[in-house]
């Protein structure tokens, strides 16, 4: 097993679900030991630890951006151990995105001069980056480029565009009553919720690629009562910020249909879209690096999921995402990493680090 694979196994075998301080700290200790950038800072925001190497200062800095948290709860590893077979490594969090962190360490070792490089590894990306977003925006704002270590798309393609996403809850208030004795005196929040869900779903626009998806719904308290409360959670994805604003405006105009019922909206935009314009220049640089190094042709993909790259692109900082190794099955029990891709991707990122070094 190569040194990179041994490192990846070691990292995967530390379970680190989002916000799990002990697991995250275990990962951070390994990353600190492996990194050529020197000693990192452990920064705690609202109880969640993050890891940061300050690196170079000024407008010429390059930020490597990733996360150590996974979607897998503690105990997953006991039923799904880390394995290497037929050129694939599997295990909880191997693809999303511990392979990208290991690959970054290899790239830093290959790159040579890394005085212009910063690196941030966060601990809550999988749950919306609620504590890390202000931190990553602070450290990325004056950078020349951000290289996001998230998993690549199919076939190793980098991600040059991501949908923006928003999350909402529509809460319905009705009036409780006995379902057998006097249902007519109640206002059924579940019936009202049915009207609301249909109005929500109508806001999607297939042609524009905008999805508006009712996801989790709850109503009522007992089986013999007219429900007086109900709610639905809504997931919104769009390629353009204007579309996210259109949907929010539409959600805010939803009104109750039943007399005596009311509807309240909460939530908002979580991530603005990562638009291709923010990644196009870095993509050409990366393709030039790949050609010069004899690496495979670098494809590109636009994807529906968001990442921390959405935040940095929204700042106006050139951002290239999906630089992690090839593989598949993110957030699925079969997630896997192409073990042969670790070295290739490390060489690509090392070349990018060199190409983006300040001149003069």
Phi, psi and omega in degrees: 000131180293166179299321180296317179294322178297320177295318181296317177301316182298320181288318180296326183282003166258108181286130186220066175299158184308130176078000180279100188300315182297315180295316179297317180297325176297317176296317182296324179297317178295313181299321177297322178292324185276336193285133173284357183277358181093197185283129179273169172261134173264112185249125182254127178235117181051041176086354182256126180275144175227161185237132186219130171255120186293320177057212183286160179248170174086184188288351181269004185288148172246129180256123168271128188233129178203184178219150180258348181280152179235171178273359189265126180289160175303141182100345179300321185299329183295328178261355183214074184288157177293128181222152172239124182205132177053043176077013179234139169251131176241162180150156183297117180087002182299313181276318183240094353219043184292333176297323178295324179291316178296316179301322180297320178296320176296318181297318179297323178293326181281333192290333183088251181287116179238025181294341180263008187256133168250160176214135178232128175240120186257168185242010182215026182297322185290347178244025172103002177057037185295322179268334186269342184302311179300324180293312183292327176293324179296315185279340182269339193304320183257017180277155176280333182198153174237128177250113186265127188271014178301161180303149176286168174276184183307135177072013179086011179295141173280162185256110185261351176210142176225144173294148167280159182222151178220152181228133183224161168227131171253118182255132181251134173246130176237218177217128183286152174199163177289128185290340180258322186277315183209060180301332182294342179273354179265170172236112191281107181293332179289319176297318177298321179299324178300318176298317182298314182299319178296322178293322178297309184298331181290348183277349178293158179221098184299320182297322179277353182078018181267122178250135178232104192242112169295131187244288183251132179230147177220148177203147170075173181230323179223159185284347180248024179234144169292123183298132177256351177222151176197158174205160174224138174265145187229130176254126181238133177228140181204151179282337183234144181299325180301325178292320176299319179292323178298315181295318180299320178298318178295319178296322182291342181267358179291127180238158179294144177266327183273135174302132179091350177266159176218156181231132179235133181257136171223164180108191181173191180288128177266314180223129171290159179296149166269106184271147187303331180302331181280346184244348189300316181296317179293327177298316179295321176298315180297320179294323176295319177298315181297317179297314182296328182268359181071027179273163180302152177305133186267114177273173177226156181214149170252130188231158184277336182282151178263164174212181176293343174298332175300320182294315184289324176296323180295338176282350184091008181272128176307130188222128174241125188249168176071035181273000176291168181295162177291157179168212179183176174077029179306134179067011178244157186290351179255015185306143186210157179239137173285109186295333180286341183278345182301312181293318179298316183289324177299320179295320179296312182293323176299318178296322177296317179301317179292318182294332183265006178294141179301143179263142175080000000 
